[in-house]
Tab-separated table of C-alpha atoms in Angstrom:
chain	number	residue	atom	x	y	z
A	1	MET	CA	-49.629	-31.639	-41.749
A	2	ALA	CA	-51.657	-32.142	-38.552
A	3	ILE	CA	-51.451	-35.740	-37.292
A	4	LEU	CA	-53.670	-36.709	-34.389
A	5	VAL	CA	-52.389	-39.200	-31.836
A	6	LEU	CA	-54.840	-40.790	-29.384
A	7	SER	CA	-54.003	-43.139	-26.555
A	8	LEU	CA	-55.649	-44.542	-23.427
A	9	ILE	CA	-54.742	-42.891	-20.145
A	10	GLY	CA	-54.774	-44.278	-16.618
A	11	VAL	CA	-57.088	-43.410	-13.751
A	12	SER	CA	-54.225	-41.776	-11.869
A	13	TYR	CA	-54.441	-38.782	-14.167
A	14	THR	CA	-58.018	-37.871	-13.313
A	15	ALA	CA	-56.979	-35.639	-10.410
A	16	ASN	CA	-54.661	-33.543	-12.589
A	17	ALA	CA	-57.153	-30.751	-13.177
A	18	ALA	CA	-55.337	-27.469	-13.785
A	19	VAL	CA	-56.527	-24.315	-12.101
A	20	TYR	CA	-57.107	-22.752	-15.517
A	21	PHE	CA	-60.053	-25.020	-16.216
A	22	GLN	CA	-62.216	-24.082	-13.271
A	23	ASP	CA	-65.231	-23.416	-15.470
A	24	GLU	CA	-67.513	-22.590	-12.563
A	25	GLN	CA	-65.301	-19.679	-11.527
A	26	GLN	CA	-65.062	-18.428	-15.097
A	27	GLU	CA	-68.825	-18.601	-15.572
A	28	ALA	CA	-69.331	-16.670	-12.340
A	29	SER	CA	-67.272	-13.682	-13.536
A	30	PHE	CA	-68.124	-13.658	-17.266
A	31	ASN	CA	-71.168	-13.299	-19.464
A	32	GLN	CA	-70.954	-15.603	-22.462
A	33	TYR	CA	-72.599	-14.654	-25.766
A	34	LYS	CA	-73.062	-17.481	-28.269
A	35	GLY	CA	-74.275	-17.495	-31.838
A	36	GLU	CA	-73.417	-17.823	-35.520
A	37	VAL	CA	-71.845	-15.616	-38.190
A	38	LEU	CA	-73.473	-16.197	-41.592
A	39	ASP	CA	-73.422	-14.891	-45.153
A	40	ARG	CA	-76.609	-12.835	-45.534
A	41	ASP	CA	-77.421	-14.136	-49.026
A	42	THR	CA	-76.335	-17.774	-48.923
A	43	LYS	CA	-76.816	-18.335	-45.168
A	44	LYS	CA	-73.517	-20.256	-45.225
A	45	PRO	CA	-71.341	-20.078	-42.093
A	46	LEU	CA	-68.283	-17.816	-42.167
A	47	VAL	CA	-65.230	-19.669	-40.840
A	48	PHE	CA	-62.681	-17.687	-38.774
A	49	ALA	CA	-64.747	-14.486	-38.640
A	50	THR	CA	-63.368	-12.178	-35.946
A	51	LEU	CA	-65.573	-10.760	-33.182
A	52	SER	CA	-64.105	-8.199	-30.799
A	53	LEU	CA	-65.355	-5.741	-28.222
A	54	GLU	CA	-64.348	-2.304	-29.492
A	55	ASN	CA	-61.397	-0.630	-27.694
A	56	THR	CA	-60.588	-3.771	-25.666
A	57	ASN	CA	-58.528	-6.930	-26.205
A	58	ILE	CA	-61.647	-9.097	-25.771
A	59	SER	CA	-62.155	-11.087	-28.956
A	60	THR	CA	-62.846	-14.503	-30.422
A	61	ILE	CA	-63.212	-16.216	-33.797
A	62	SER	CA	-65.971	-18.344	-35.296
A	63	ASN	CA	-65.402	-22.067	-35.833
A	64	THR	CA	-65.964	-24.171	-38.945
A	65	GLU	CA	-69.740	-24.020	-38.419
A	66	GLY	CA	-69.656	-20.240	-38.084
A	67	GLU	CA	-70.384	-20.589	-34.356
A	68	PHE	CA	-68.788	-18.363	-31.742
A	69	ALA	CA	-68.645	-17.923	-27.981
A	70	LEU	CA	-67.605	-14.472	-26.769
A	71	LYS	CA	-66.826	-14.140	-23.057
A	72	VAL	CA	-67.126	-10.651	-21.586
A	73	PRO	CA	-66.470	-9.711	-17.927
A	74	LYS	CA	-69.722	-9.043	-16.103
A	75	ASP	CA	-68.641	-5.519	-15.184
A	76	VAL	CA	-68.524	-4.649	-18.926
A	77	THR	CA	-72.088	-3.894	-19.986
A	78	ASP	CA	-71.819	-1.530	-22.941
A	79	GLY	CA	-69.729	-0.977	-26.034
A	80	ASN	CA	-69.869	-2.270	-29.598
A	81	VAL	CA	-69.064	-5.765	-30.815
A	82	VAL	CA	-67.176	-5.483	-34.116
A	83	VAL	CA	-67.559	-8.423	-36.506
A	84	SER	CA	-65.132	-8.575	-39.442
A	85	PHE	CA	-64.375	-11.020	-42.217
A	86	LEU	CA	-62.277	-10.613	-45.338
A	87	GLY	CA	-64.383	-9.494	-48.297
A	88	TYR	CA	-67.396	-8.547	-46.153
A	89	LYS	CA	-68.705	-5.296	-44.735
A	90	THR	CA	-67.783	-4.864	-41.084
A	91	VAL	CA	-70.722	-5.180	-38.671
A	92	ARG	CA	-71.000	-3.224	-35.416
A	93	LEU	CA	-73.540	-4.350	-32.840
A	94	PRO	CA	-74.207	-2.853	-29.389
A	95	LEU	CA	-73.246	-5.433	-26.770
A	96	ALA	CA	-76.629	-4.851	-25.121
A	97	GLN	CA	-78.344	-6.300	-28.228
A	98	LEU	CA	-76.713	-9.700	-27.808
A	99	THR	CA	-78.396	-12.449	-25.833
A	100	ASP	CA	-76.637	-15.296	-24.058
A	101	GLY	CA	-77.376	-17.695	-26.925
A	102	ASN	CA	-78.639	-18.117	-30.495
A	103	ASN	CA	-77.360	-14.774	-31.843
A	104	LYS	CA	-77.375	-14.822	-35.641
A	105	ILE	CA	-75.092	-12.228	-37.218
A	106	PHE	CA	-75.485	-11.789	-40.975
A	107	MET	CA	-72.733	-10.189	-43.042
A	108	GLU	CA	-72.962	-8.652	-46.511
A	109	VAL	CA	-70.353	-9.176	-49.195
A	110	SER	CA	-68.347	-6.043	-49.966
A	111	ILE	CA	-68.358	-5.924	-53.774
A	112	LEU	CA	-66.577	-3.432	-55.991
A	113	GLU	CA	-68.084	-2.554	-59.323
A	114	LEU	CA	-65.805	-3.244	-62.295
A	115	SER	CA	-65.750	0.486	-63.007
A	116	GLU	CA	-63.854	0.932	-59.727
A	117	VAL	CA	-61.134	-1.466	-60.842
A	118	ASN	CA	-58.667	0.535	-62.900
A	119	LEU	CA	-56.210	-2.326	-63.246
A	120	SER	CA	-56.488	-4.816	-66.053
A	121	VAL	CA	-58.264	-7.949	-64.836
A	122	PRO	CA	-56.312	-11.165	-65.578
A	123	LYS	CA	-57.764	-13.427	-68.236
A	124	ASP	CA	-58.476	-16.243	-65.826
A	125	ALA	CA	-58.190	-16.903	-62.109
A	126	LYS	CA	-55.788	-19.835	-62.398
A	127	SER	CA	-53.274	-17.695	-64.302
A	128	LEU	CA	-53.410	-15.104	-61.527
A	129	VAL	CA	-52.722	-17.775	-58.885
A	130	ARG	CA	-49.777	-19.118	-60.890
A	131	GLU	CA	-48.358	-15.614	-61.328
A	132	THR	CA	-48.733	-14.914	-57.601
A	133	LEU	CA	-46.813	-18.086	-56.726
A	134	ARG	CA	-44.091	-17.239	-59.245
A	135	LYS	CA	-43.595	-13.773	-57.749
A	136	LYS	CA	-42.905	-14.960	-54.190
A	137	GLY	CA	-39.191	-14.156	-54.475
A	138	GLU	CA	-40.039	-10.618	-55.565
A	139	ASN	CA	-42.829	-9.795	-53.098
A	140	TYR	CA	-41.865	-11.642	-49.915
A	141	PHE	CA	-38.849	-11.520	-47.609
A	142	ASP	CA	-35.700	-12.353	-49.573
A	143	ASP	CA	-33.314	-12.244	-46.579
A	144	PRO	CA	-32.905	-14.793	-43.774
A	145	THR	CA	-35.105	-13.617	-40.896
A	146	LEU	CA	-35.248	-14.431	-37.204
A	147	MET	CA	-38.835	-14.341	-35.944
A	148	THR	CA	-40.322	-14.672	-32.489
A	149	ALA	CA	-43.760	-16.283	-32.453
A	150	PHE	CA	-46.408	-17.231	-29.913
A	151	TYR	CA	-47.931	-20.671	-30.489
A	152	ARG	CA	-50.972	-22.225	-28.840
A	153	GLU	CA	-52.772	-25.578	-28.979
A	154	THR	CA	-56.256	-25.843	-27.505
A	155	ILE	CA	-58.392	-28.977	-27.147
A	156	LYS	CA	-62.084	-28.770	-26.329
A	157	LYS	CA	-64.594	-31.501	-25.592
A	158	ARG	CA	-67.686	-30.004	-27.151
A	159	ARG	CA	-67.511	-26.488	-25.644
A	160	LYS	CA	-65.399	-27.267	-22.566
A	161	ASN	CA	-61.672	-26.534	-22.497
A	162	VAL	CA	-59.727	-29.651	-21.559
A	163	SER	CA	-56.164	-28.925	-22.658
A	164	LEU	CA	-54.001	-25.916	-23.381
A	165	SER	CA	-50.366	-25.855	-24.507
A	166	GLU	CA	-48.529	-22.603	-25.166
A	167	ALA	CA	-45.046	-21.850	-26.422
A	168	VAL	CA	-42.796	-19.041	-27.516
A	169	VAL	CA	-40.602	-20.187	-30.396
A	170	ASN	CA	-37.794	-18.762	-32.484
A	171	ILE	CA	-38.348	-19.246	-36.225
A	172	TYR	CA	-35.264	-19.091	-38.419
A	173	LYS	CA	-37.092	-18.137	-41.579
A	174	SER	CA	-35.268	-18.807	-44.826
A	175	PRO	CA	-35.865	-16.513	-47.837
A	176	TYR	CA	-39.047	-17.120	-49.817
A	177	ASN	CA	-37.046	-17.470	-53.026
A	178	THR	CA	-35.282	-20.605	-51.753
A	179	ASP	CA	-36.491	-24.153	-51.127
A	180	ARG	CA	-34.635	-24.345	-47.807
A	181	ARG	CA	-36.975	-25.151	-44.938
A	182	ASP	CA	-37.386	-23.021	-41.847
A	183	ALA	CA	-35.840	-24.080	-38.542
A	184	VAL	CA	-37.751	-23.733	-35.258
A	185	GLN	CA	-36.312	-23.567	-31.755
A	186	LEU	CA	-38.384	-23.863	-28.594
A	187	TYR	CA	-37.815	-20.977	-26.187
A	188	LYS	CA	-40.531	-21.321	-23.529
A	189	ALA	CA	-43.419	-23.770	-23.183
A	190	ARG	CA	-46.070	-24.867	-20.726
A	191	LYS	CA	-49.260	-26.927	-20.662
A	192	SER	CA	-52.387	-27.459	-18.624
A	193	THR	CA	-54.632	-30.500	-19.051
A	194	ASP	CA	-57.772	-31.624	-17.239
A	195	TYR	CA	-57.648	-35.356	-17.903
A	196	SER	CA	-60.904	-35.945	-16.023
A	197	LYS	CA	-62.769	-34.555	-19.066
A	198	LEU	CA	-60.988	-36.600	-21.721
A	199	ASP	CA	-63.091	-39.812	-21.764
A	200	THR	CA	-60.036	-41.927	-20.875
A	201	VAL	CA	-58.268	-40.820	-24.053
A	202	ALA	CA	-55.307	-38.512	-24.276
A	203	LEU	CA	-55.333	-36.427	-27.427
A	204	LYS	CA	-52.084	-35.192	-28.858
A	205	LEU	CA	-51.188	-33.236	-31.972
A	206	GLN	CA	-48.043	-34.340	-33.755
A	207	GLY	CA	-46.064	-31.557	-35.377
A	208	GLY	CA	-46.726	-28.725	-32.934
A	209	PRO	CA	-45.722	-25.309	-34.369
A	210	PHE	CA	-44.911	-26.876	-37.741
A	211	ASN	CA	-48.635	-27.492	-38.321
A	212	ALA	CA	-49.181	-23.741	-38.226
A	213	LEU	CA	-45.948	-22.874	-40.036
A	214	PHE	CA	-46.620	-25.153	-43.006
A	215	VAL	CA	-49.877	-23.261	-43.696
A	216	ASP	CA	-47.586	-20.552	-45.122
A	217	ILE	CA	-48.670	-21.262	-48.711
A	218	MET	CA	-46.100	-18.955	-50.280
A	219	LYS	CA	-43.226	-20.727	-48.530
A	220	TYR	CA	-44.667	-24.233	-48.717
A	221	PRO	CA	-46.876	-24.392	-51.836
A	222	GLU	CA	-46.149	-28.118	-52.123
A	223	TYR	CA	-48.754	-28.812	-49.431
A	224	ILE	CA	-51.560	-27.435	-51.600
A	225	PHE	CA	-50.539	-26.103	-55.049
A	226	THR	CA	-47.708	-27.858	-56.836
A	227	ASP	CA	-47.184	-27.379	-60.583
A	228	GLU	CA	-49.030	-30.662	-61.054
A	229	SER	CA	-51.714	-30.541	-58.356
A	230	ILE	CA	-52.882	-27.056	-59.304
A	231	GLU	CA	-54.457	-28.667	-62.384
A	232	ASN	CA	-56.787	-30.597	-60.074
A	233	TYR	CA	-58.586	-27.389	-59.070
A	234	ASP	CA	-61.123	-25.041	-60.605
A	235	PHE	CA	-60.465	-21.342	-59.922
A	236	ASP	CA	-63.041	-18.549	-60.259
A	237	PHE	CA	-63.169	-14.831	-59.529
A	238	VAL	CA	-65.783	-14.267	-56.828
A	239	GLN	CA	-65.591	-10.515	-56.356
A	240	SER	CA	-63.158	-7.743	-55.572
A	241	THR	CA	-62.900	-5.860	-52.304
A	242	ARG	CA	-60.764	-3.299	-50.523
A	243	VAL	CA	-58.855	-3.859	-47.285
A	244	ASN	CA	-56.889	-0.904	-45.885
A	245	ASP	CA	-57.299	0.913	-49.219
A	246	ARG	CA	-55.751	-2.047	-51.016
A	247	LEU	CA	-57.690	-3.573	-53.911
A	248	LEU	CA	-57.939	-7.356	-53.555
A	249	TYR	CA	-59.136	-9.991	-55.992
A	250	ILE	CA	-60.990	-12.801	-54.218
A	251	ILE	CA	-60.502	-16.142	-55.919
A	252	GLU	CA	-62.541	-19.186	-54.998
A	253	PHE	CA	-61.030	-22.599	-55.625
A	254	LYS	CA	-62.247	-26.180	-55.264
A	255	GLN	CA	-61.177	-29.567	-56.507
A	256	LYS	CA	-62.535	-30.795	-59.814
A	257	ASP	CA	-65.588	-33.036	-59.557
A	258	TRP	CA	-63.828	-36.096	-60.935
A	259	ILE	CA	-60.995	-35.984	-58.370
A	260	ARG	CA	-61.553	-38.595	-55.671
A	261	GLU	CA	-58.678	-37.893	-53.277
A	262	PRO	CA	-59.386	-35.325	-50.549
A	263	LEU	CA	-58.147	-31.894	-51.650
A	264	TYR	CA	-58.921	-28.327	-50.584
A	265	GLN	CA	-61.471	-25.621	-51.243
A	266	GLY	CA	-61.577	-22.021	-50.130
A	267	LYS	CA	-60.683	-18.441	-50.992
A	268	LEU	CA	-57.456	-16.628	-51.845
A	269	TYR	CA	-57.141	-12.876	-51.290
A	270	ILE	CA	-54.671	-11.464	-53.815
A	271	ASP	CA	-53.426	-7.898	-54.055
A	272	ALA	CA	-54.552	-6.720	-57.485
A	273	GLU	CA	-51.663	-4.354	-58.197
A	274	ASN	CA	-48.644	-6.425	-57.185
A	275	LYS	CA	-50.054	-9.997	-57.315
A	276	ILE	CA	-49.450	-10.726	-53.624
A	277	LEU	CA	-51.304	-13.332	-51.564
A	278	THR	CA	-52.363	-11.417	-48.447
A	279	SER	CA	-54.607	-14.103	-46.887
A	280	ALA	CA	-56.066	-17.533	-47.548
A	281	ILE	CA	-58.955	-19.342	-45.850
A	282	TYR	CA	-59.696	-22.904	-46.885
A	283	THR	CA	-60.928	-26.326	-45.768
A	284	LEU	CA	-60.123	-29.930	-46.610
A	285	ASN	CA	-62.664	-32.074	-48.417
A	286	ILE	CA	-63.355	-34.882	-45.942
A	287	THR	CA	-66.444	-36.395	-47.572
A	288	ASP	CA	-64.795	-39.799	-47.399
A	289	LYS	CA	-64.358	-40.142	-43.646
A	290	ASP	CA	-62.239	-43.306	-43.898
A	291	GLN	CA	-59.732	-41.559	-46.148
A	292	ALA	CA	-59.757	-38.543	-43.872
A	293	ALA	CA	-59.154	-40.709	-40.811
A	294	ARG	CA	-56.099	-42.274	-42.469
A	295	LEU	CA	-54.722	-38.793	-43.148
A	296	PHE	CA	-55.022	-37.495	-39.609
A	297	VAL	CA	-55.196	-40.316	-37.080
A	298	ARG	CA	-51.828	-41.918	-36.444
A	299	LYS	CA	-52.733	-44.016	-33.394
A	300	LYS	CA	-55.966	-44.750	-31.502
A	301	PRO	CA	-57.535	-47.192	-29.019
A	302	ALA	CA	-58.661	-50.450	-30.677
A	303	GLN	CA	-62.235	-50.119	-29.413
A	304	ALA	CA	-62.773	-46.662	-30.892
A	305	SER	CA	-63.535	-45.292	-34.349
A	306	VAL	CA	-62.146	-41.817	-34.980
A	307	TRP	CA	-62.686	-39.498	-37.932
A	308	PRO	CA	-62.476	-35.750	-38.590
A	309	THR	CA	-65.696	-33.862	-39.249
A	310	GLU	CA	-64.058	-30.564	-40.276
A	311	VAL	CA	-60.540	-29.402	-41.113
A	312	ALA	CA	-59.954	-25.687	-41.730
A	313	TYR	CA	-56.926	-23.465	-42.311
A	314	ARG	CA	-56.143	-19.753	-42.377
A	315	VAL	CA	-52.957	-17.804	-43.114
A	316	ASP	CA	-52.431	-14.032	-43.033
A	317	TYR	CA	-49.410	-12.113	-44.318
A	318	ARG	CA	-48.101	-8.734	-43.211
A	319	GLU	CA	-46.194	-6.032	-45.042
A	320	LYS	CA	-43.071	-4.157	-43.995
A	321	ASP	CA	-41.123	-1.766	-46.261
A	322	GLY	CA	-42.711	-3.185	-49.394
A	323	LYS	CA	-41.998	-6.833	-48.532
A	324	TRP	CA	-44.472	-9.352	-47.176
A	325	TYR	CA	-43.987	-12.098	-44.601
A	326	TYR	CA	-45.862	-14.796	-42.714
A	327	GLY	CA	-47.729	-13.220	-39.786
A	328	TYR	CA	-50.448	-15.560	-38.513
A	329	SER	CA	-51.984	-18.968	-39.185
A	330	ASN	CA	-54.658	-21.165	-37.706
A	331	VAL	CA	-55.538	-24.864	-38.081
A	332	LEU	CA	-58.853	-26.167	-36.758
A	333	LEU	CA	-59.561	-29.902	-36.557
A	334	GLU	CA	-62.954	-31.180	-35.367
A	335	PHE	CA	-63.553	-34.889	-34.987
A	336	LYS	CA	-65.711	-37.595	-33.433
A	337	ILE	CA	-64.862	-40.677	-31.426
A	338	ASN	CA	-67.294	-43.588	-31.473
A	339	TRP	CA	-66.766	-46.210	-28.798
A	340	ASP	CA	-67.834	-49.800	-29.488
A	341	LYS	CA	-69.783	-50.264	-26.252
A	342	ARG	CA	-71.055	-46.749	-25.610
A	343	LEU	CA	-74.346	-45.242	-26.671
A	344	PHE	CA	-73.066	-41.709	-27.245
A	345	ASN	CA	-70.043	-40.473	-29.163
A	346	SER	CA	-67.498	-37.873	-28.089
A	347	VAL	CA	-66.962	-34.664	-30.053
A	348	TYR	CA	-63.661	-32.831	-29.817
A	349	SER	CA	-62.081	-29.831	-31.491
A	350	MET	CA	-58.385	-29.103	-31.649
A	351	THR	CA	-57.008	-25.711	-32.650
A	352	CYS	CA	-53.408	-24.726	-33.199
A	353	GLU	CA	-52.436	-21.198	-34.114
A	354	MET	CA	-49.314	-19.101	-34.262
A	355	ALA	CA	-48.681	-15.358	-34.503
A	356	VAL	CA	-45.370	-13.626	-35.172
A	357	THR	CA	-44.704	-11.154	-32.364
A	358	ASP	CA	-41.416	-9.703	-33.623
A	359	TRP	CA	-38.743	-10.205	-36.265
A	360	GLU	CA	-35.324	-8.979	-37.332
A	361	LYS	CA	-32.999	-9.709	-40.227
A	362	ASN	CA	-30.790	-12.713	-39.575
A	363	ILE	CA	-27.777	-11.011	-41.146
A	364	GLU	CA	-25.359	-13.875	-40.531
A	365	GLY	CA	-27.909	-16.437	-41.664
A	366	THR	CA	-27.189	-18.490	-38.543
A	367	THR	CA	-29.460	-21.373	-37.528
A	368	PRO	CA	-29.502	-23.496	-34.354
A	369	LYS	CA	-27.605	-26.773	-34.254
A	370	PHE	CA	-29.696	-29.771	-35.262
A	371	ARG	CA	-29.841	-31.067	-31.697
A	372	ASP	CA	-31.402	-27.756	-30.599
A	373	ARG	CA	-34.053	-27.649	-33.317
A	374	MET	CA	-37.629	-28.781	-32.927
A	375	LYS	CA	-38.456	-31.861	-34.972
A	376	THR	CA	-41.456	-31.839	-37.301
A	377	SER	CA	-42.744	-34.859	-35.363
A	378	ILE	CA	-42.733	-33.036	-32.021
A	379	ILE	CA	-45.712	-33.386	-29.682
A	380	LEU	CA	-45.652	-30.126	-27.753
A	381	ASN	CA	-47.945	-31.499	-25.070
A	382	ASP	CA	-45.179	-33.964	-24.156
A	383	GLU	CA	-42.448	-31.310	-24.221
A	384	ALA	CA	-44.237	-28.682	-22.137
A	385	ILE	CA	-44.213	-30.379	-18.750
A	386	GLY	CA	-46.418	-28.475	-16.333
A	387	PHE	CA	-46.265	-24.705	-16.009
A	388	ALA	CA	-42.581	-24.334	-16.836
A	389	ASP	CA	-40.686	-21.189	-15.809
A	390	PRO	CA	-43.357	-19.385	-13.749
A	391	ASP	CA	-41.147	-16.278	-13.671
A	392	PHE	CA	-41.672	-15.944	-17.419
A	393	TRP	CA	-45.326	-16.920	-17.734
A	394	GLY	CA	-46.519	-15.278	-14.535
A	395	GLU	CA	-49.205	-16.522	-12.183
A	396	TYR	CA	-51.906	-16.732	-14.835
A	397	ASN	CA	-52.163	-17.543	-18.507
A	398	ILE	CA	-50.918	-14.904	-20.915
A	399	ILE	CA	-54.154	-15.267	-22.879
A	400	GLU	CA	-57.409	-17.185	-22.646
A	401	PRO	CA	-58.304	-19.600	-25.478
A	402	GLU	CA	-61.495	-17.649	-26.167
A	403	LYS	CA	-59.499	-14.519	-26.939
A	404	SER	CA	-57.666	-13.809	-30.161
A	405	ILE	CA	-54.031	-14.875	-30.077
A	406	GLU	CA	-53.181	-11.481	-31.556
A	407	SER	CA	-54.108	-9.799	-28.273
A	408	ALA	CA	-51.251	-11.682	-26.563
A	409	ILE	CA	-48.501	-10.148	-28.669
A	410	LYS	CA	-47.807	-7.063	-26.538
A	411	LYS	CA	-47.733	-9.159	-23.366
A	412	ILE	CA	-45.400	-11.700	-24.955
A	413	GLN	CA	-43.069	-8.926	-26.151
A	414	ARG	CA	-43.030	-7.393	-22.680
A	415	GLN	CA	-42.205	-10.765	-21.087
A	416	LEU	CA	-39.422	-11.399	-23.600
A	417	ARG	CA	-37.836	-8.021	-22.934
A	418	ARG	CA	-37.995	-8.590	-19.195
A	419	SER	CA	-36.533	-12.080	-19.604
A	420	LYS	CA	-33.600	-10.677	-21.576
A	421	ASN	CA	-32.988	-7.915	-19.021
A	422	GLN	CA	-32.860	-10.540	-16.290
A	423	GLY	CA	-30.178	-12.471	-18.131
A	424	GLY	CA	-32.287	-14.924	-20.131
A	425	THR	CA	-30.862	-16.410	-23.313
A	426	SER	CA	-32.117	-17.563	-26.703
A	427	ALA	CA	-34.862	-14.994	-27.127
A	428	PRO	CA	-34.347	-12.694	-30.083
C-alpha cells in the first residue's frame, strides 16, 4: 500500500517555511502534555489510543510506541482528559494532574465473563473471521455510494511538524458484495512544507488517499486475508467487551512462526451477534529491515540507508440503518535514514488518515471519467501546490495535526455547503 519516495532537494527550497510551522508561536500559546498509554498488566504500549479534553474538540492519538503529545491552549486550565481504547476501560484524568512530560497512563482491559455472553461462542477464532468476511455482502453497504472524505498526510522529523497535505475527496464507493474497485476524485487540496527541516531530503508518500482507503479490510481483504494467506495466521480469542451496548469478540492474530515473509499482527473487533467487523488495529512485522525497506522505499538518495521501524494500521466502520460502511482509517509509518558520512541518523514519521464526512446513495451508479479520477500512484504532495483555493480553506488550517481528524468533520461539512451555495461544483 504505502510506498515511500525520497529524493534530494535543492538549497533554494530552504526558505519555503510555511506559516503553519512556526513552532515558537505555537509553543507560546499552548501547553504540551507528553507521555505514554500502556496496558496495565503487560506494560505494552497501546497504539492509536485516543486522548481528548472533555467537551472540547482538543484531542490526539498515541503513536506506535504508545506515546502521545496533547496540546492545550494556555487559557484552558481545568477539565478532564478522557483516554479511550477499544476493549479497555475508559480513563478520566483531571488535566491538572498531567505534567508537561513523562505521563504514564495505564489502562485496564474490559473483560466480560462468559456468563454475560448469551450467544453461542464460535468453535474457533479463524472460523469466525472467515464467516465475517463471507457476510460482507449482507452486513455492509450493498448499493453504490458517493462519499465525501477529509484526507490528511503529516510528516514529522522526530516531534517537529515538517509537512502537511490536506484534501477533500469524493469516493465513489462500489458495493461491498462486488469486486469492483472504488474510484476517487480530488475536490480540494493544499500543502505546507518546511523544507529547512528535511535534512536535504524530500519525503513523499505514493498513493495518497488510496493508502487509507485500502485499509478497508472488508472491501479489500486481498491486502491482508485472502483465502490462501489466511492460513498463514494463528487466530485466538482474547476477550469480549462491550462498545455502545454492543457485544464484541476481540480476536488476536499473528503470522505463524515458520512464515518468513513480513505479514501482519493485531486485533479484530467483531460484533458477536451479526458477525460484523467494527474495527481493526494491526501492525506489519518488519523484523527483517531489508525486506521491509524493499516493500516501502521506492526511491532514495544513493548515500542513504532507509528502513521502516514501525508500520501500523487502523480502520473503523460505522452503522446506518442496519448496514455498515467504511468510516475512518489511519496508516502510520516510522522510519530511519542513515547517511554514509554523518554521525547521527534522522528519524521521521509519516501519517496518513481519512475520515468520511458525509455520504449519499449513488442511485445512478455514476463514476467520474478516467481522466478525472485519482490514480493509485498519486503523490498528493505534488498535486496540492501551495494553499490552493483560500476561499475554501480559509486563512488558517481546518485542523491541526495534533488534533483528531474527526474533529474537522463539522468544519469540512460547513465549508462544503458554503462552497456549493457560492456556485462550486463537484462536491456531493
